[in-house]
Every structure is written in structure tokens, then in C-alpha cells.
Amino acid sequence: MRQQLLSDQELVHLYLTGQEKALAMLVNRHKDKMFTAVYMLVKDRSLAEDILQDAFVKIVTTIKSGKYNEEGKFIQWAMRIARNLVIDHFRRNKKMPTISDSEGNDVFDFINVYEENQEDRVIRTEREDKIRRLIEELPTEQREVLVLRHYADLSFKEISELTNVSINTALGRMRYALNNLRKLIEQHNIAF
Amino acid sequence: MHRTVTQHQIIKFVYGELSFSETATLYDEMDNDPESLRDLEVYASLKLDLNKLVLSPSDNLLKNVLSFSADYK
């Protein structure tokens, strides 16, 4: 199967005809983006993996039961499922994500390191660690919009619907998030 | 020179959410709005920095999902 030539929609159709390989392609295509988004929301590697797995289980059952609605992009639908599971988790635990200083460095043990030498790996890991820490310094509402827009690839309209705010409020939070990131980078004199 | 382009418009542009006509208008207005051009550079640069963070789940994720799918009736 020529993975790069097939759209998500085509892969869903192939999967519906019984080609399990199409599902593997869909998962491989979107797992990193979805995992990064979920991890940046829950800030716990193990929990993020569980949520992502639950999201894909829901995706499988929805598609196989013929309930998948083809309107819109697959990734946006998939991210909506993952994001709702994140919300469910915080509701169950009766707390919303906070801007705690949890370290969670071990998440980087799971970054793909193929075709990378030790020095490259160290440099990349340090760079990613800096970015992750900067994002975690943002207030929750700003961090959520930034993660949903940048890593989950949801539009500002979709974010506004998901978070029950106007598009302008979502855009305003993104603006504050980006401006605050810029200030933090200047304050800490960080170069990537 | 005064500011004619909002930061919201610039952010939507950087994230590909402006229509063709809105983008054309933005280009025209930015010709006379150096402050907005600077903002555009900053936001575009931040977007590139944010792209450098990509985390991956463990290999078990794919195995578990495929296993669930194969068993699902």
C-alpha cells in the first residue's frame, strides 16, 4: 500500500473493507501528533498513553460500527475524541490540569531515535525539554489553546466549540500564549 | 504609519486560517504596517520552534490498537 499517496479518508475506506494495514497506517501517521497534544495536556506519560489508546479504541469501534461521519478531517475528529477523554479524566478526578512543575523527563525515553547519533540525540532532547518546560509555564487556558491549535491541529473555531468560548477568546488566548512564550524565551535567553 | 492589521489576523494567517481574499488583503495592508510585519516574523518563528517538539508513544500502542481491532466483531 502506498501510504503517502493515500488520504486519511481513503485509509478509512480501506479499513472498512477489512484491510487492517490501513488502520496501522492511520495510527502511525497521527500517533505522534496526538500523543504530543495529549501529553502536553495531562503531563503524564503513562496517562497520556492510556488516553491515546482509549481514543484509538473508540475510533476503531466507531468506524467498524459504521458510525464514522466523513464530514471534516479525520485528525480533527480523532483529536476531538482524545481531547474529550482528557476532559473525562479530569472530571473523574475532580480537578482540571494545573500549571504544576512536574518534571516527567522520562517521557523523552519514548521519542523516536532512529538514525540519530548520541550527540544529535542529546541536542534534540535538550531542545525539546526547553520547549516543553516553556509551554508548561503558561497559564492553563493559554496552554490548552496553544496545544490544541499547534499540536492537535484543531481550528480556532473547533477550539472555541470545544472549550465553550468565542473564537475571539480562543484567538486572544493564543495571542497571549505566543506573546508570553516570546517573553519567556527572551527572559531565559533561550536559543533552539 | 499606523497599525492596520490585528495580531489575531496574523495568528490566523500563520496557522493557515485566512481565506484567499483575506490573505490578499493582509498582504496589502502589511506593506504599510511594519509593526505587523515584525509580529508576523515573531509568530512564524515561534511556530517553527514549537514544531521542534514531537513526542512519541511506546510501540505497544500500535500493537494494542491493532490487536483490539483484529478481535473486534
Coordinates of C-alpha atoms in Angstrom, one line a residue, chain A residues 40 99 127-139 142-143 146 177 180-192, chain B residues 46 49-50 53:
Chain A
M40 CA 1.0 18.4 26.9
I99 CA 0.5 24.6 35.9
R127 CA 15.9 21.4 22.8
E128 CA 12.6 19.6 23.3
D129 CA 12.9 19.7 27.0
K130 CA 13.3 23.5 26.8
I131 CA 10.2 23.9 24.7
R132 CA 8.2 21.6 26.9
R133 CA 9.1 23.5 30.0
L134 CA 8.3 26.8 28.4
I135 CA 4.8 25.6 27.4
E136 CA 4.2 24.2 30.9
E137 CA 4.9 27.7 32.3
L138 CA 1.9 29.1 30.5
P139 CA -1.4 29.5 32.3
Q142 CA -3.4 29.6 27.2
R143 CA -1.5 26.3 27.2
L146 CA -1.8 26.5 22.1
A177 CA 0.3 32.3 24.8
N180 CA 4.2 35.0 26.8
L181 CA 6.3 32.3 25.1
R182 CA 8.3 35.0 23.4
K183 CA 8.9 36.8 26.7
L184 CA 9.9 33.6 28.4
I185 CA 12.4 32.8 25.6
E186 CA 13.9 36.4 26.0
Q187 CA 13.9 36.2 29.8
H188 CA 15.7 32.9 29.9
N189 CA 17.9 33.8 26.9
I190 CA 17.0 30.6 25.2
A191 CA 18.1 29.6 21.7
F192 CA 16.8 26.5 20.0
Chain B
L46 CA 7.7 30.7 17.3
D49 CA 10.3 26.4 17.4
L50 CA 7.1 24.7 18.6
L53 CA 8.7 19.3 20.0

